[in-house]
Amino acid sequence: MTFGVNDKRVDFVQAFQSLPVDGNLGRLLVDACRLFEDMPDVVVGLENEVHDDLSDEALKELHAEFNAGTDFCFHVLKTVRDCAFVLDQVMCEQFTKHDARLIRWLDRFDYQVEQDECVFMFDRGRRGYPRLSRERREKRLDEWRARLVRRVSKYEKAKKKWIEAKEEIVKEEIVKEENTVDNYILDPEEEYDSDDSDDGAEGMRLWLYGSHLRTENRIPKESKFVLRKLIRYPFNKTEHIKTCSIPFYSPALPQNVVDPNAWTKAEVALDNLAPTHRPTEAEAECGVWKASEPLSNFATKQMLHGLDSMADLVLRG
């Protein structure tokens, strides 16, 4: 998977698999790199791209920025999650352990990001909000985490009730698909998941297994992938890295035309923006690349607070 550092095209897995693990989010990223490295040969990104190597000093700056828990951490984890989801949709010759590892990693991502550690940290470079002292920021973050845990707890209870009602139907559906679809049979001798998990996660995993068995939900292995968004993240206090370009890919549908110059067009659109110390993003709209400043993580968190309140009202109702 290609991503950009300054004017270089760099291999994402090679750059981040040596990340010094500093917390659960770092472990999540390193495990994803190992997972991608073990996957069968599938190109998600730029085809036939020659990747440059980063110097040791640049790698240290890259890893330090991720472990600092800034917006860069959020964007990197988001693109890794999207990449894992894309790989999860790619059709293999049969349901293999790679699929189970992807499902398990996506499970871990949802748990770590939503419950264990919150990447919607207060944005240090936000505009329009007064700067908070460290104590007040930590207090507000603790309150946010507490609300999130309560919301997740209510959601888990509702999900468990739904799964208890649907689990038998799901199992019957999987058996039916196993008997009717060739080349998508689970090997009963293979252990697909060794993690201890609750009934809700296991039920969801069963549903995902059934989804994999349906051929209409799989994407042919020879599919092309298109660049749908490029985020340019500025490194403001480093010597060797000035910007990082973080790509987001999606599988190309039959009606899509794969543009080999999409990355260059996205960079041109980003170059046309006024200079800023904040992240910027470019997206294609009807074949035309347009650049803008995305919502900060702080604004996203405020929006989620509103959704949290709505969810509480719905659950109480």
Coordinates of C-alpha atoms in Angstrom, one line a residue:
M1 CA 0.0 0.0 0.0
T2 CA 1.5 3.3 -1.1
F3 CA 1.5 6.5 1.0
G4 CA 3.5 9.7 0.7
V5 CA 6.2 11.2 2.8
N6 CA 7.3 14.7 1.5
D7 CA 7.7 14.0 -2.3
K8 CA 8.4 10.3 -1.9
R9 CA 6.2 7.3 -2.5
V10 CA 6.7 4.9 0.5
D11 CA 5.5 1.4 1.3
F12 CA 3.1 1.8 4.2
V13 CA 3.7 -1.7 5.7
Q14 CA 7.5 -1.3 5.6
A15 CA 7.4 2.1 7.3
F16 CA 5.1 1.2 10.2
Q17 CA 5.9 -2.5 10.9
S18 CA 8.9 -1.3 12.9
L19 CA 6.9 1.1 15.0
P20 CA 7.9 1.1 18.7
V21 CA 4.7 0.0 20.4
D22 CA 3.5 2.6 22.9
G23 CA 0.0 1.6 23.9
N24 CA -2.9 -0.4 22.4
L25 CA -3.3 1.7 19.3
G26 CA 0.4 1.1 18.4
R27 CA 0.0 -2.6 18.9
L28 CA -3.1 -2.5 16.6
L29 CA -1.2 -0.8 13.8
V30 CA 1.8 -3.2 14.0
D31 CA -0.5 -6.2 14.0
A32 CA -2.2 -4.8 10.9
C33 CA 1.1 -4.4 9.1
R34 CA 2.0 -8.0 9.9
L35 CA -1.4 -9.1 8.7
F36 CA -1.0 -7.2 5.4
E37 CA 2.4 -8.6 4.9
D38 CA 1.1 -12.2 5.2
M39 CA -1.8 -11.6 2.8
P40 CA -1.7 -13.1 -0.7
D41 CA -0.5 -10.8 -3.4
V42 CA -3.2 -8.2 -3.9
V43 CA -2.4 -4.7 -4.9
V44 CA -4.4 -2.1 -3.0
G45 CA -3.0 1.2 -4.2
L46 CA -0.8 2.2 -7.1
E47 CA 0.2 -0.6 -9.4
N48 CA 3.8 -1.1 -10.4
E49 CA 4.9 1.7 -8.0
V50 CA 8.6 1.9 -7.0
H51 CA 8.7 2.7 -3.3
D52 CA 11.5 4.8 -1.8
D53 CA 13.1 4.0 1.6
L54 CA 13.0 6.4 4.5
S55 CA 16.1 7.4 6.5
D56 CA 16.3 6.2 10.1
E57 CA 15.8 9.8 11.2
A58 CA 12.6 10.2 9.1
L59 CA 11.3 6.9 10.4
K60 CA 11.8 8.0 14.0
E61 CA 9.9 11.3 13.4
L62 CA 7.1 9.3 11.7
H63 CA 6.8 6.9 14.6
A64 CA 7.0 9.6 17.2
E65 CA 4.1 11.5 15.5
F66 CA 1.9 8.5 15.6
N67 CA 2.7 7.6 19.2
A68 CA 2.0 11.2 20.2
G69 CA -1.7 10.6 19.7
T70 CA -2.3 13.5 17.3
D71 CA -4.7 13.7 14.4
F72 CA -2.0 11.8 12.4
C73 CA -2.7 8.8 14.6
F74 CA -6.4 9.0 13.8
H75 CA -5.9 9.3 10.0
V76 CA -3.4 6.5 9.9
L77 CA -5.7 4.1 11.8
K78 CA -8.6 5.1 9.7
T79 CA -6.9 4.3 6.4
V80 CA -5.6 1.0 7.9
R81 CA -9.1 0.1 8.9
D82 CA -10.4 1.0 5.4
C83 CA -7.6 -1.1 3.8
A84 CA -8.5 -4.1 6.0
F85 CA -12.1 -3.8 5.1
V86 CA -11.2 -3.7 1.3
L87 CA -9.0 -6.8 1.7
D88 CA -11.8 -8.5 3.6
Q89 CA -14.0 -8.0 0.5
V90 CA -11.5 -9.4 -2.0
M91 CA -12.5 -12.9 -3.2
C92 CA -10.0 -15.7 -2.5
E93 CA -10.2 -19.2 -3.9
Q94 CA -11.7 -20.4 -0.6
F95 CA -12.5 -19.1 2.9
T96 CA -9.0 -19.2 4.5
K97 CA -7.5 -18.2 7.8
H98 CA -6.5 -14.8 6.2
D99 CA -10.2 -14.0 6.2
A100 CA -10.6 -15.0 9.9
R101 CA -7.6 -12.9 10.9
L102 CA -9.0 -9.9 9.1
I103 CA -12.4 -10.3 10.8
R104 CA -10.6 -10.6 14.2
W105 CA -8.5 -7.5 13.6
L106 CA -11.6 -5.5 12.6
D107 CA -13.2 -6.7 15.8
R108 CA -10.2 -5.5 17.8
F109 CA -10.2 -2.1 16.0
D110 CA -13.8 -1.4 16.9
Y111 CA -13.2 -2.4 20.5
Q112 CA -9.9 -0.5 21.0
V113 CA -11.0 2.7 19.3
E114 CA -14.5 2.9 20.8
Q115 CA -13.9 1.6 24.3
D116 CA -10.2 1.2 25.4
E117 CA -8.7 4.3 23.8
C118 CA -10.4 7.2 22.2
V119 CA -8.6 8.6 19.1
F120 CA -11.1 11.5 18.9
M121 CA -8.6 13.4 21.1
F122 CA -8.9 17.2 21.6
D123 CA -7.4 18.7 18.5
R124 CA -4.3 20.7 19.5
G125 CA -4.6 22.9 16.4
R126 CA -8.3 23.6 16.6
R127 CA -9.7 27.0 15.7
G128 CA -12.7 28.7 17.3
Y129 CA -12.3 27.0 20.7
P130 CA -10.4 28.4 23.7
R131 CA -7.3 26.5 24.7
L132 CA -7.9 24.2 27.7
S133 CA -5.5 23.6 30.5
R134 CA -4.1 20.1 30.8
E135 CA -6.3 19.4 33.8
R136 CA -9.5 20.6 32.2
R137 CA -8.7 18.7 29.0
E138 CA -8.1 15.5 30.9
K139 CA -11.3 16.0 32.9
R140 CA -13.4 16.6 29.8
L141 CA -11.8 13.6 28.1
D142 CA -12.6 11.4 31.1
E143 CA -16.2 12.5 30.9
W144 CA -16.3 11.8 27.2
R145 CA -14.9 8.3 27.8
A146 CA -17.4 7.6 30.6
R147 CA -20.3 8.5 28.3
L148 CA -18.9 6.4 25.5
V149 CA -18.5 3.4 27.8
R150 CA -22.1 3.8 29.0
R151 CA -23.3 4.0 25.4
V152 CA -21.3 1.0 24.3
S153 CA -22.6 -1.0 27.3
K154 CA -26.2 -0.2 26.4
Y155 CA -25.4 -1.1 22.8
E156 CA -23.8 -4.4 23.7
K157 CA -26.9 -5.4 25.8
A158 CA -29.2 -4.6 22.9
K159 CA -26.9 -6.4 20.4
K160 CA -26.7 -9.5 22.6
K161 CA -30.5 -9.7 22.7
W162 CA -30.7 -9.4 19.0
I163 CA -28.0 -12.0 18.5
E164 CA -29.7 -14.5 20.8
A165 CA -32.8 -14.2 18.7
K166 CA -30.9 -14.5 15.4
E167 CA -28.1 -16.9 16.2
E168 CA -30.0 -20.1 15.2
I169 CA -31.2 -18.6 12.0
V170 CA -27.6 -17.5 11.1
K171 CA -26.2 -21.0 11.8
E172 CA -28.9 -22.6 9.6
E173 CA -28.0 -20.1 6.8
I174 CA -24.3 -20.9 7.0
V175 CA -25.0 -24.6 6.8
K176 CA -27.3 -24.0 3.8
E177 CA -24.6 -21.9 2.0
E178 CA -22.0 -24.6 2.7
N179 CA -24.1 -27.1 1.0
T180 CA -24.8 -25.0 -2.1
V181 CA -21.8 -22.8 -2.9
D182 CA -18.6 -24.4 -4.2
N183 CA -15.2 -23.2 -3.2
Y184 CA -16.4 -21.3 -0.2
I185 CA -16.5 -24.1 2.4
L186 CA -15.2 -23.6 5.9
D187 CA -12.6 -26.3 6.8
P188 CA -14.0 -27.9 10.0
E189 CA -10.4 -28.8 11.0
E190 CA -9.2 -25.2 10.8
E191 CA -9.2 -22.9 13.9
Y192 CA -10.3 -19.6 12.6
D193 CA -10.4 -17.7 15.9
S194 CA -8.5 -18.3 19.1
D195 CA -9.5 -15.1 20.9
D196 CA -11.8 -15.2 23.9
S197 CA -14.8 -13.0 23.1
D198 CA -18.3 -12.4 24.3
D199 CA -21.4 -14.0 22.8
G200 CA -22.2 -10.8 20.9
A201 CA -18.8 -10.7 19.1
E202 CA -19.0 -14.4 18.4
G203 CA -22.6 -14.1 17.0
M204 CA -21.5 -11.2 14.8
R205 CA -18.5 -13.2 13.6
L206 CA -20.8 -16.1 12.6
W207 CA -22.9 -13.6 10.6
L208 CA -19.7 -12.4 8.9
Y209 CA -18.7 -15.9 8.0
G210 CA -22.1 -16.4 6.4
S211 CA -21.6 -13.2 4.5
H212 CA -18.3 -14.4 3.2
L213 CA -19.9 -17.5 1.8
R214 CA -22.2 -15.5 -0.4
T215 CA -20.5 -14.9 -3.7
E216 CA -22.4 -11.7 -4.4
N217 CA -20.8 -10.2 -1.4
R218 CA -17.3 -10.9 -2.6
I219 CA -15.2 -8.9 -5.1
P220 CA -13.1 -10.7 -7.7
K221 CA -9.5 -11.1 -6.8
E222 CA -8.4 -9.4 -10.0
S223 CA -10.3 -6.2 -9.1
K224 CA -8.7 -2.8 -9.5
F225 CA -8.7 -0.3 -6.7
V226 CA -9.3 3.5 -7.0
L227 CA -8.0 6.3 -4.9
R228 CA -11.1 8.0 -3.4
K229 CA -9.4 10.5 -1.0
L230 CA -6.0 11.8 -0.1
I231 CA -5.2 13.6 3.2
R232 CA -2.1 15.7 3.5
Y233 CA -0.9 15.9 7.1
P234 CA 1.6 18.6 8.0
F235 CA 4.5 17.9 10.4
N236 CA 5.1 21.2 12.0
K237 CA 7.9 20.5 14.4
T238 CA 10.1 17.9 12.6
E239 CA 13.3 18.3 10.7
H240 CA 13.2 15.5 8.1
I241 CA 9.4 15.2 7.4
K242 CA 7.3 18.1 6.3
T243 CA 4.1 16.4 5.1
C244 CA 2.5 13.0 4.9
S245 CA 0.0 12.0 2.2
I246 CA -2.4 9.4 3.6
P247 CA -4.5 7.6 0.9
F248 CA -7.9 6.0 1.2
Y249 CA -8.7 3.4 -1.4
S250 CA -11.9 1.5 -2.5
P251 CA -12.6 -1.3 -4.9
A252 CA -13.4 -0.2 -8.4
L253 CA -16.9 -1.0 -9.5
P254 CA -17.5 -2.1 -13.1
Q255 CA -18.7 1.4 -14.0
N256 CA -15.6 3.0 -12.5
V257 CA -12.7 4.1 -14.7
V258 CA -9.4 3.6 -13.0
D259 CA -7.4 6.8 -13.4
P260 CA -3.6 6.1 -13.2
N261 CA -3.0 9.9 -12.6
A262 CA -5.5 10.2 -9.6
W263 CA -2.7 10.7 -7.0
T264 CA -1.1 13.5 -9.0
K265 CA -4.4 15.2 -9.6
A266 CA -5.2 15.0 -5.9
E267 CA -1.8 16.6 -5.0
V268 CA -2.4 19.4 -7.5
A269 CA -5.8 20.1 -5.9
L270 CA -4.1 20.2 -2.4
D271 CA -1.3 22.5 -3.7
N272 CA -4.0 25.0 -4.8
L273 CA -5.2 25.5 -1.2
A274 CA -3.8 28.4 0.8
P275 CA -0.8 27.3 3.1
T276 CA -2.0 26.0 6.4
H277 CA -0.6 24.1 9.4
R278 CA -3.7 21.9 9.5
P279 CA -4.5 18.7 7.6
T280 CA -6.2 19.1 4.2
E281 CA -8.0 16.5 2.1
A282 CA -8.8 16.1 -1.6
E283 CA -11.7 14.0 -2.9
A284 CA -12.9 13.2 -6.4
E285 CA -16.4 14.5 -7.3
C286 CA -17.6 13.4 -10.7
G287 CA -14.0 12.9 -11.8
V288 CA -12.9 16.3 -10.6
W289 CA -10.6 16.5 -7.6
K290 CA -11.5 19.1 -5.0
A291 CA -9.5 20.0 -1.9
S292 CA -10.7 21.4 1.5
E293 CA -9.9 21.4 5.2
P294 CA -11.7 18.4 6.9
L295 CA -13.4 18.6 10.2
S296 CA -11.0 18.5 13.1
N297 CA -11.2 15.5 15.5
F298 CA -12.5 18.0 18.1
A299 CA -15.4 18.9 15.9
T300 CA -16.0 15.2 15.1
K301 CA -16.0 14.5 18.8
Q302 CA -18.6 17.3 19.4
M303 CA -20.8 15.8 16.7
L304 CA -20.5 12.3 18.4
H305 CA -21.5 13.9 21.7
G306 CA -24.8 14.9 19.9
L307 CA -25.2 11.4 18.6
D308 CA -24.5 10.0 22.0
S309 CA -27.3 12.1 23.5
M310 CA -29.7 10.9 20.7
A311 CA -28.7 7.3 21.3
D312 CA -29.5 7.7 25.1
L313 CA -32.9 9.1 24.2
V314 CA -33.7 6.2 21.8
L315 CA -32.5 3.5 24.3
R316 CA -34.6 5.1 27.1
G317 CA -37.6 5.1 24.8

